[in-house]
PDB file of C-alpha atoms and ligand atoms in Angstrom:
ATOM      1  CA  MET A   1      31.934 109.735  71.346  1.00  0.00           C
ATOM      2  CA  ARG A   2      28.737 110.037  73.363  1.00  0.00           C
ATOM      3  CA  GLU A   3      26.077 112.740  72.946  1.00  0.00           C
ATOM      4  CA  GLU A   4      26.855 114.168  76.419  1.00  0.00           C
ATOM      5  CA  ASP A   5      30.496 114.535  75.398  1.00  0.00           C
ATOM      6  CA  PHE A   6      29.412 116.727  72.510  1.00  0.00           C
ATOM      7  CA  LYS A   7      27.351 118.808  74.949  1.00  0.00           C
ATOM      8  CA  LYS A   8      30.553 119.288  76.947  1.00  0.00           C
ATOM      9  CA  ILE A   9      32.368 120.246  73.734  1.00  0.00           C
ATOM     10  CA  GLU A  10      29.713 122.825  72.948  1.00  0.00           C
ATOM     11  CA  ASP A  11      30.269 124.387  76.374  1.00  0.00           C
ATOM     12  CA  ALA A  12      34.013 124.203  76.092  1.00  0.00           C
ATOM     13  CA  ASP A  13      34.796 127.228  73.918  1.00  0.00           C
ATOM     14  CA  ASN A  14      36.383 129.070  76.796  1.00  0.00           C
ATOM     15  CA  SER A  15      37.537 126.123  78.803  1.00  0.00           C
ATOM     16  CA  VAL A  16      40.850 124.624  77.844  1.00  0.00           C
ATOM     17  CA  GLU A  17      40.595 122.257  80.830  1.00  0.00           C
ATOM     18  CA  LEU A  18      37.291 120.864  79.598  1.00  0.00           C
ATOM     19  CA  LEU A  19      38.581 120.420  76.073  1.00  0.00           C
ATOM     20  CA  ALA A  20      41.662 118.639  77.347  1.00  0.00           C
ATOM     21  CA  GLU A  21      39.328 116.026  78.852  1.00  0.00           C
ATOM     22  CA  MET A  22      37.803 115.303  75.448  1.00  0.00           C
ATOM     23  CA  GLY A  23      40.742 113.224  74.262  1.00  0.00           C
ATOM     24  CA  PRO A  24      39.712 112.226  70.709  1.00  0.00           C
ATOM     25  CA  PHE A  25      38.109 115.598  69.957  1.00  0.00           C
ATOM     26  CA  ALA A  26      41.146 117.481  71.237  1.00  0.00           C
ATOM     27  CA  ASP A  27      43.355 115.227  69.086  1.00  0.00           C
ATOM     28  CA  LEU A  28      41.274 115.977  65.998  1.00  0.00           C
ATOM     29  CA  MET A  29      41.521 119.736  66.654  1.00  0.00           C
ATOM     30  CA  MET A  30      45.291 119.361  67.064  1.00  0.00           C
ATOM     31  CA  TYR A  31      45.458 117.625  63.634  1.00  0.00           C
ATOM     32  CA  TYR A  32      43.561 120.563  62.091  1.00  0.00           C
ATOM     33  CA  ARG A  33      45.921 123.052  63.766  1.00  0.00           C
ATOM     34  CA  CYS A  34      48.860 121.143  62.264  1.00  0.00           C
ATOM     35  CA  ALA A  35      47.197 121.233  58.835  1.00  0.00           C
ATOM     36  CA  ILE A  36      46.761 125.010  59.145  1.00  0.00           C
ATOM     37  CA  MET A  37      50.467 125.315  59.981  1.00  0.00           C
ATOM     38  CA  GLU A  38      51.402 123.261  56.903  1.00  0.00           C
ATOM     39  CA  VAL A  39      49.330 125.353  54.491  1.00  0.00           C
ATOM     40  CA  GLU A  40      50.240 128.678  56.098  1.00  0.00           C
ATOM     41  CA  THR A  41      53.942 127.800  55.786  1.00  0.00           C
ATOM     42  CA  LYS A  42      53.493 126.956  52.095  1.00  0.00           C
ATOM     43  CA  PHE A  43      52.088 130.450  51.464  1.00  0.00           C
ATOM     44  CA  ARG A  44      54.796 132.114  53.564  1.00  0.00           C
ATOM     45  CA  VAL A  45      57.468 130.232  51.617  1.00  0.00           C
ATOM     46  CA  LEU A  46      55.996 131.426  48.294  1.00  0.00           C
ATOM     47  CA  ASN A  47      55.816 135.007  49.568  1.00  0.00           C
ATOM     48  CA  GLU A  48      59.425 134.841  50.733  1.00  0.00           C
ATOM     49  CA  GLN A  49      60.590 133.553  47.356  1.00  0.00           C
ATOM     50  CA  PHE A  50      58.734 136.366  45.544  1.00  0.00           C
ATOM     51  CA  SER A  51      60.199 138.908  47.905  1.00  0.00           C
ATOM     52  CA  VAL A  52      63.787 137.825  47.135  1.00  0.00           C
ATOM     53  CA  GLN A  53      63.466 136.943  43.443  1.00  0.00           C
ATOM     54  CA  TYR A  54      60.972 139.555  42.242  1.00  0.00           C
ATOM     55  CA  ASN A  55      61.349 142.183  44.962  1.00  0.00           C
ATOM     56  CA  ARG A  56      57.669 142.226  45.904  1.00  0.00           C
ATOM     57  CA  ASN A  57      55.246 140.531  48.289  1.00  0.00           C
ATOM     58  CA  PRO A  58      52.115 139.183  46.595  1.00  0.00           C
ATOM     59  CA  ILE A  59      50.631 138.349  50.008  1.00  0.00           C
ATOM     60  CA  GLU A  60      49.655 141.245  52.260  1.00  0.00           C
ATOM     61  CA  SER A  61      48.655 139.135  55.256  1.00  0.00           C
ATOM     62  CA  ILE A  62      47.485 135.690  56.315  1.00  0.00           C
ATOM     63  CA  ASN A  63      44.864 134.945  58.977  1.00  0.00           C
ATOM     64  CA  THR A  64      44.082 131.520  60.292  1.00  0.00           C
ATOM     65  CA  ARG A  65      41.282 130.189  62.427  1.00  0.00           C
ATOM     66  CA  LEU A  66      40.068 126.941  63.899  1.00  0.00           C
ATOM     67  CA  LYS A  67      36.281 126.642  64.020  1.00  0.00           C
ATOM     68  CA  LYS A  68      34.973 126.982  67.560  1.00  0.00           C
ATOM     69  CA  PRO A  69      33.611 123.775  69.174  1.00  0.00           C
ATOM     70  CA  SER A  70      30.177 125.378  69.619  1.00  0.00           C
ATOM     71  CA  SER A  71      30.099 126.331  65.893  1.00  0.00           C
ATOM     72  CA  ILE A  72      31.055 122.771  64.950  1.00  0.00           C
ATOM     73  CA  VAL A  73      28.199 121.309  66.986  1.00  0.00           C
ATOM     74  CA  GLU A  74      25.786 123.973  65.651  1.00  0.00           C
ATOM     75  CA  LYS A  75      26.742 123.165  62.033  1.00  0.00           C
ATOM     76  CA  LEU A  76      26.429 119.391  62.581  1.00  0.00           C
ATOM     77  CA  ASN A  77      22.932 119.950  63.977  1.00  0.00           C
ATOM     78  CA  ARG A  78      21.972 122.358  61.185  1.00  0.00           C
ATOM     79  CA  LYS A  79      23.089 119.888  58.518  1.00  0.00           C
ATOM     80  CA  LYS A  80      21.338 117.052  60.383  1.00  0.00           C
ATOM     81  CA  LEU A  81      24.588 115.146  60.655  1.00  0.00           C
ATOM     82  CA  PRO A  82      25.380 112.764  63.518  1.00  0.00           C
ATOM     83  CA  LEU A  83      27.403 114.184  66.384  1.00  0.00           C
ATOM     84  CA  SER A  84      30.516 112.159  65.729  1.00  0.00           C
ATOM     85  CA  LEU A  85      34.157 112.733  64.907  1.00  0.00           C
ATOM     86  CA  LYS A  86      33.673 110.707  61.718  1.00  0.00           C
ATOM     87  CA  ALA A  87      30.872 113.056  60.602  1.00  0.00           C
ATOM     88  CA  ILE A  88      33.115 116.051  61.288  1.00  0.00           C
ATOM     89  CA  GLU A  89      36.038 114.680  59.267  1.00  0.00           C
ATOM     90  CA  GLU A  90      33.921 113.438  56.376  1.00  0.00           C
ATOM     91  CA  ASN A  91      31.533 116.369  56.003  1.00  0.00           C
ATOM     92  CA  MET A  92      32.941 119.544  57.490  1.00  0.00           C
ATOM     93  CA  PHE A  93      35.730 120.986  55.400  1.00  0.00           C
ATOM     94  CA  ASP A  94      35.947 124.388  57.082  1.00  0.00           C
ATOM     95  CA  ILE A  95      37.177 123.411  60.549  1.00  0.00           C
ATOM     96  CA  ALA A  96      40.643 124.600  59.572  1.00  0.00           C
ATOM     97  CA  GLY A  97      40.485 127.947  57.799  1.00  0.00           C
ATOM     98  CA  ILE A  98      43.180 130.097  56.272  1.00  0.00           C
ATOM     99  CA  ARG A  99      42.583 133.486  54.669  1.00  0.00           C
ATOM    100  CA  VAL A 100      45.205 134.857  52.323  1.00  0.00           C
ATOM    101  CA  ILE A 101      44.960 138.562  51.545  1.00  0.00           C
ATOM    102  CA  CYS A 102      46.683 139.682  48.348  1.00  0.00           C
ATOM    103  CA  SER A 103      47.230 143.170  46.963  1.00  0.00           C
ATOM    104  CA  PHE A 104      46.163 142.332  43.421  1.00  0.00           C
ATOM    105  CA  GLU A 105      43.595 140.030  41.864  1.00  0.00           C
ATOM    106  CA  GLU A 106      46.121 138.287  39.594  1.00  0.00           C
ATOM    107  CA  ASP A 107      48.179 137.385  42.680  1.00  0.00           C
ATOM    108  CA  ILE A 108      45.195 135.464  44.036  1.00  0.00           C
ATOM    109  CA  TYR A 109      45.225 133.132  41.033  1.00  0.00           C
ATOM    110  CA  THR A 110      49.040 132.911  40.989  1.00  0.00           C
ATOM    111  CA  MET A 111      49.149 131.941  44.669  1.00  0.00           C
ATOM    112  CA  ALA A 112      46.288 129.447  44.281  1.00  0.00           C
ATOM    113  CA  ASP A 113      47.949 127.806  41.247  1.00  0.00           C
ATOM    114  CA  LEU A 114      51.335 127.629  42.981  1.00  0.00           C
ATOM    115  CA  LEU A 115      49.748 125.973  46.008  1.00  0.00           C
ATOM    116  CA  LEU A 116      47.792 123.481  43.913  1.00  0.00           C
ATOM    117  CA  GLN A 117      50.883 122.558  41.857  1.00  0.00           C
ATOM    118  CA  GLN A 118      52.592 121.194  44.980  1.00  0.00           C
ATOM    119  CA  ASP A 119      52.640 117.415  44.864  1.00  0.00           C
ATOM    120  CA  ASP A 120      51.350 116.865  48.411  1.00  0.00           C
ATOM    121  CA  ILE A 121      48.316 119.111  47.914  1.00  0.00           C
ATOM    122  CA  LEU A 122      45.081 117.728  46.519  1.00  0.00           C
ATOM    123  CA  LEU A 123      42.230 119.984  45.387  1.00  0.00           C
ATOM    124  CA  VAL A 124      38.918 118.825  46.849  1.00  0.00           C
ATOM    125  CA  GLU A 125      36.708 121.745  45.822  1.00  0.00           C
ATOM    126  CA  ARG A 126      37.077 125.128  44.153  1.00  0.00           C
ATOM    127  CA  LYS A 127      34.517 127.961  44.289  1.00  0.00           C
ATOM    128  CA  ASP A 128      35.391 131.060  42.323  1.00  0.00           C
ATOM    129  CA  TYR A 129      33.281 133.876  43.725  1.00  0.00           C
ATOM    130  CA  ILE A 130      35.517 136.366  41.878  1.00  0.00           C
ATOM    131  CA  LYS A 131      34.580 135.179  38.406  1.00  0.00           C
ATOM    132  CA  GLU A 132      31.035 134.553  39.659  1.00  0.00           C
ATOM    133  CA  PRO A 133      30.314 136.847  42.628  1.00  0.00           C
ATOM    134  CA  LYS A 134      27.489 135.965  45.000  1.00  0.00           C
ATOM    135  CA  GLU A 135      24.162 137.769  44.671  1.00  0.00           C
ATOM    136  CA  ASN A 136      25.028 140.027  47.635  1.00  0.00           C
ATOM    137  CA  GLY A 137      28.328 141.095  45.998  1.00  0.00           C
ATOM    138  CA  TYR A 138      30.655 138.744  47.921  1.00  0.00           C
ATOM    139  CA  ARG A 139      33.910 137.985  46.071  1.00  0.00           C
ATOM    140  CA  SER A 140      36.757 135.609  47.024  1.00  0.00           C
ATOM    141  CA  LEU A 141      38.380 132.476  45.690  1.00  0.00           C
ATOM    142  CA  HIS A 142      37.645 129.457  47.905  1.00  0.00           C
ATOM    143  CA  LEU A 143      39.622 126.231  47.820  1.00  0.00           C
ATOM    144  CA  ILE A 144      39.220 123.129  49.909  1.00  0.00           C
ATOM    145  CA  VAL A 145      42.518 121.276  49.912  1.00  0.00           C
ATOM    146  CA  ASP A 146      43.674 117.988  51.326  1.00  0.00           C
ATOM    147  CA  VAL A 147      47.088 118.238  52.986  1.00  0.00           C
ATOM    148  CA  PRO A 148      49.101 115.522  54.732  1.00  0.00           C
ATOM    149  CA  ILE A 149      50.418 116.063  58.249  1.00  0.00           C
ATOM    150  CA  PHE A 150      53.264 113.939  59.559  1.00  0.00           C
ATOM    151  CA  LEU A 151      52.862 112.874  63.190  1.00  0.00           C
ATOM    152  CA  SER A 152      55.265 110.770  65.261  1.00  0.00           C
ATOM    153  CA  ASN A 153      53.394 107.570  64.528  1.00  0.00           C
ATOM    154  CA  GLU A 154      51.322 108.225  61.416  1.00  0.00           C
ATOM    155  CA  LYS A 155      50.571 110.364  58.388  1.00  0.00           C
ATOM    156  CA  ARG A 156      47.071 111.869  58.254  1.00  0.00           C
ATOM    157  CA  HIS A 157      45.250 113.665  55.486  1.00  0.00           C
ATOM    158  CA  MET A 158      43.354 116.764  56.618  1.00  0.00           C
ATOM    159  CA  LYS A 159      41.063 119.202  54.828  1.00  0.00           C
ATOM    160  CA  VAL A 160      41.734 122.930  54.970  1.00  0.00           C
ATOM    161  CA  GLU A 161      39.560 125.738  53.619  1.00  0.00           C
ATOM    162  CA  VAL A 162      41.606 128.452  51.907  1.00  0.00           C
ATOM    163  CA  GLN A 163      39.999 131.811  51.118  1.00  0.00           C
ATOM    164  CA  LEU A 164      41.989 134.138  48.860  1.00  0.00           C
ATOM    165  CA  ARG A 165      40.943 137.789  48.520  1.00  0.00           C
ATOM    166  CA  THR A 166      42.264 141.239  47.759  1.00  0.00           C
ATOM    167  CA  ILE A 167      42.491 143.819  50.532  1.00  0.00           C
ATOM    168  CA  ALA A 168      39.377 145.514  49.165  1.00  0.00           C
ATOM    169  CA  MET A 169      37.393 142.263  48.971  1.00  0.00           C
ATOM    170  CA  ASP A 170      38.384 141.518  52.571  1.00  0.00           C
ATOM    171  CA  PHE A 171      37.367 144.981  53.754  1.00  0.00           C
ATOM    172  CA  TRP A 172      33.982 144.497  52.100  1.00  0.00           C
ATOM    173  CA  ALA A 173      33.473 140.960  53.473  1.00  0.00           C
ATOM    174  CA  SER A 174      34.301 142.019  57.038  1.00  0.00           C
ATOM    175  CA  LEU A 175      31.643 144.722  56.963  1.00  0.00           C
ATOM    176  CA  GLU A 176      29.070 142.483  55.284  1.00  0.00           C
ATOM    177  CA  HIS A 177      29.789 139.731  57.843  1.00  0.00           C
ATOM    178  CA  LYS A 178      28.720 142.151  60.597  1.00  0.00           C
ATOM    179  CA  LEU A 179      25.346 142.597  58.915  1.00  0.00           C
ATOM    180  CA  LYS A 180      24.850 138.832  58.702  1.00  0.00           C
ATOM    181  CA  TYR A 181      25.511 138.228  62.387  1.00  0.00           C
ATOM    182  CA  LYS A 182      23.646 141.223  63.834  1.00  0.00           C
ATOM    183  CA  LYS A 183      20.202 140.044  64.840  1.00  0.00           C
ATOM    184  CA  HIS A 184      18.073 143.194  64.683  1.00  0.00           C
ATOM    185  CA  VAL A 185      19.424 145.587  62.107  1.00  0.00           C
ATOM    186  CA  GLN A 186      17.269 148.515  61.105  1.00  0.00           C
ATOM    187  CA  ASN A 187      17.407 149.393  57.393  1.00  0.00           C
ATOM    188  CA  ALA A 188      18.829 145.952  56.566  1.00  0.00           C
ATOM    189  CA  GLU A 189      17.576 146.199  52.980  1.00  0.00           C
ATOM    190  CA  GLU A 190      19.116 149.593  52.419  1.00  0.00           C
ATOM    191  CA  ILE A 191      22.415 148.397  53.891  1.00  0.00           C
ATOM    192  CA  ALA A 192      22.380 145.314  51.629  1.00  0.00           C
ATOM    193  CA  ALA A 193      21.700 147.506  48.568  1.00  0.00           C
ATOM    194  CA  ARG A 194      24.548 149.863  49.457  1.00  0.00           C
ATOM    195  CA  LEU A 195      26.875 146.908  50.022  1.00  0.00           C
ATOM    196  CA  ARG A 196      26.008 145.610  46.535  1.00  0.00           C
ATOM    197  CA  MET A 197      26.803 149.026  45.109  1.00  0.00           C
ATOM    198  CA  VAL A 198      30.120 149.225  46.944  1.00  0.00           C
ATOM    199  CA  ALA A 199      30.967 145.705  45.716  1.00  0.00           C
ATOM    200  CA  ASP A 200      30.778 147.032  42.143  1.00  0.00           C
ATOM    201  CA  VAL A 201      32.944 150.020  43.054  1.00  0.00           C
ATOM    202  CA  ILE A 202      35.675 147.836  44.576  1.00  0.00           C
ATOM    203  CA  THR A 203      35.544 145.437  41.611  1.00  0.00           C
ATOM    204  CA  GLU A 204      36.364 148.403  39.388  1.00  0.00           C
ATOM    205  CA  MET A 205      38.971 149.652  41.822  1.00  0.00           C
ATOM    206  CA  ASP A 206      40.692 146.232  42.023  1.00  0.00           C
ATOM    207  CA  GLN A 207      40.814 146.183  38.222  1.00  0.00           C
ATOM    208  CA  ALA A 208      42.242 149.705  38.035  1.00  0.00           C
ATOM    209  CA  MET A 209      44.883 148.914  40.684  1.00  0.00           C
ATOM    210  CA  GLN A 210      45.828 145.766  38.758  1.00  0.00           C
ATOM    211  CA  ASP A 211      46.174 147.747  35.510  1.00  0.00           C
ATOM    212  CA  ILE A 212      48.362 150.399  37.141  1.00  0.00           C
ATOM    213  CA  HIS A 213      50.490 147.699  38.766  1.00  0.00           C
ATOM    214  CA  ASN A 214      50.956 145.946  35.405  1.00  0.00           C
ATOM    215  CA  MET A 215      51.959 149.248  33.780  1.00  0.00           C
ATOM    216  CA  ILE A 216      54.580 149.879  36.479  1.00  0.00           C
ATOM    217  CA  GLU A 217      55.934 146.320  36.143  1.00  0.00           C
ATOM    218  CA  LEU A 218      56.139 146.689  32.368  1.00  0.00           C
ATOM    219  CA  ARG A 219      58.034 149.969  32.692  1.00  0.00           C
ATOM    220  CA  ASP A 220      60.494 148.332  35.134  1.00  0.00           C
ATOM    221  CA  GLU A 221      61.051 145.464  32.672  1.00  0.00           C
ATOM    222  CA  MET A 222      61.678 147.879  29.788  1.00  0.00           C
ATOM    223  CA  GLU A 223      64.163 149.850  31.879  1.00  0.00           C
ATOM    224  CA  GLU A 224      65.959 146.611  32.775  1.00  0.00           C
ATOM    225  CA  HIS A 225      66.330 145.808  29.075  1.00  0.00           C
ATOM    226  CA  GLY A 226      67.497 149.381  28.374  1.00  0.00           C
ATOM    227  CA  GLU A 227      64.478 150.214  26.214  1.00  0.00           C
TER     228      GLU A 227
HETATM  229  P1  LIG B   1      32.829 132.061  59.161  1.00  0.00           P
HETATM  230  O1  LIG B   1      32.427 132.623  60.464  1.00  0.00           O
HETATM  231  O2  LIG B   1      33.663 133.036  58.343  1.00  0.00           O
HETATM  232  O3  LIG B   1      33.472 130.702  59.242  1.00  0.00           O
HETATM  233  P2  LIG B   1      29.169 125.550  54.084  1.00  0.00           P
HETATM  234  O4  LIG B   1      27.910 126.042  54.766  1.00  0.00           O
HETATM  235  O5  LIG B   1      30.429 126.208  54.650  1.00  0.00           O
HETATM  236  O6  LIG B   1      29.287 124.073  54.065  1.00  0.00           O
HETATM  237  P3  LIG B   1      28.981 127.202  51.856  1.00  0.00           P
HETATM  238  O7  LIG B   1      28.252 128.269  52.582  1.00  0.00           O
HETATM  239  O8  LIG B   1      28.509 126.838  50.493  1.00  0.00           O
HETATM  240  O9  LIG B   1      29.057 125.871  52.619  1.00  0.00           O
HETATM  241  O10 LIG B   1      30.518 127.593  51.786  1.00  0.00           O
HETATM  242  P4  LIG B   1      31.164 128.826  51.067  1.00  0.00           P
HETATM  243  O11 LIG B   1      30.245 129.473  50.114  1.00  0.00           O
HETATM  244  O12 LIG B   1      32.461 128.297  50.514  1.00  0.00           O
HETATM  245  O13 LIG B   1      31.404 129.840  52.254  1.00  0.00           O
HETATM  246  C1  LIG B   1      32.123 129.505  53.379  1.00  0.00           C
HETATM  247  C2  LIG B   1      32.752 130.734  54.034  1.00  0.00           C
HETATM  248  O14 LIG B   1      33.026 131.756  53.084  1.00  0.00           O
HETATM  249  C3  LIG B   1      31.888 131.409  55.080  1.00  0.00           C
HETATM  250  O15 LIG B   1      32.046 130.763  56.306  1.00  0.00           O
HETATM  251  C4  LIG B   1      32.451 132.835  55.087  1.00  0.00           C
HETATM  252  O16 LIG B   1      33.690 132.882  55.792  1.00  0.00           O
HETATM  253  C5  LIG B   1      32.736 133.048  53.625  1.00  0.00           C
HETATM  254  N1  LIG B   1      31.554 133.589  52.925  1.00  0.00           N
HETATM  255  C6  LIG B   1      30.775 132.943  52.032  1.00  0.00           C
HETATM  256  N2  LIG B   1      29.793 133.726  51.595  1.00  0.00           N
HETATM  257  C7  LIG B   1      29.938 134.910  52.208  1.00  0.00           C
HETATM  258  C8  LIG B   1      29.212 136.152  52.165  1.00  0.00           C
HETATM  259  O17 LIG B   1      28.229 136.295  51.459  1.00  0.00           O
HETATM  260  N3  LIG B   1      29.664 137.159  52.964  1.00  0.00           N
HETATM  261  C9  LIG B   1      30.752 137.031  53.765  1.00  0.00           C
HETATM  262  N4  LIG B   1      31.120 138.081  54.514  1.00  0.00           N
HETATM  263  N5  LIG B   1      31.440 135.871  53.852  1.00  0.00           N
HETATM  264  C10 LIG B   1      31.055 134.828  53.087  1.00  0.00           C
HETATM  265  P5  LIG B   1      30.938 130.846  57.445  1.00  0.00           P
HETATM  266  O18 LIG B   1      30.945 129.535  58.126  1.00  0.00           O
HETATM  267  O19 LIG B   1      29.647 131.344  56.902  1.00  0.00           O
HETATM  268  O20 LIG B   1      31.456 131.939  58.396  1.00  0.00           O
END
């Protein structure tokens, strides 16, 4: 693709007509949308099975997003990568994003393991910001996975970024995200310090909720066995 085509892509966030003109780029975005559908369905299937077999839903909600064209171009420029579809596919693994919100921390690891066990899923990268939170207090489990999509004439392998978090981690990250993208925030340091403090509080809370949940599950099991 030519440089001017990428300029058009950058301007095309709100213009479906313009994007439709960008044949190869629009195709690539369609492949990523298909990859999101594949991975989202895998999580929904797991949640459904848990709901029937264990009478509970480990997944609270799932959000998906496709990176905006302008953000793709901005990231390519920032990383000094060429403006090409090849550069996007080979270097940008967060075009297709899926966020899985779980009630409990253990469910995050269960869901991640169950996804990674599937024989068409390949793990490309794993970042565990729960075991090792970021300096600012950010916690989540990040996976980059390779998933095949089956089109009418070919099979393609696409990368999808999966973020798994508890409800509390997600609540925290949404608020912190606002701080990052606001340009002129007064008291930014104080806000960052309070966010770090709250991150510790929710880490403790997640742990306490997990413990209580395990106690309830154990009691249910004992009752089932007539103990
Ligand atoms: P958006 O708008 O959510 O997409 P990368 O720059 O992506 O190649 P990086 O930064 O090492 O590499 O990737 P990482 O650490 O896996 O983080 C990618 C995404 O995780 C971010 O995407 C955020 O969604 C989330 N994330 C990571 N760190 C933080 C954090 O400190 N606070 C919050 N709120 N979210 C975080 P984007 O592209 O930054 O944003």
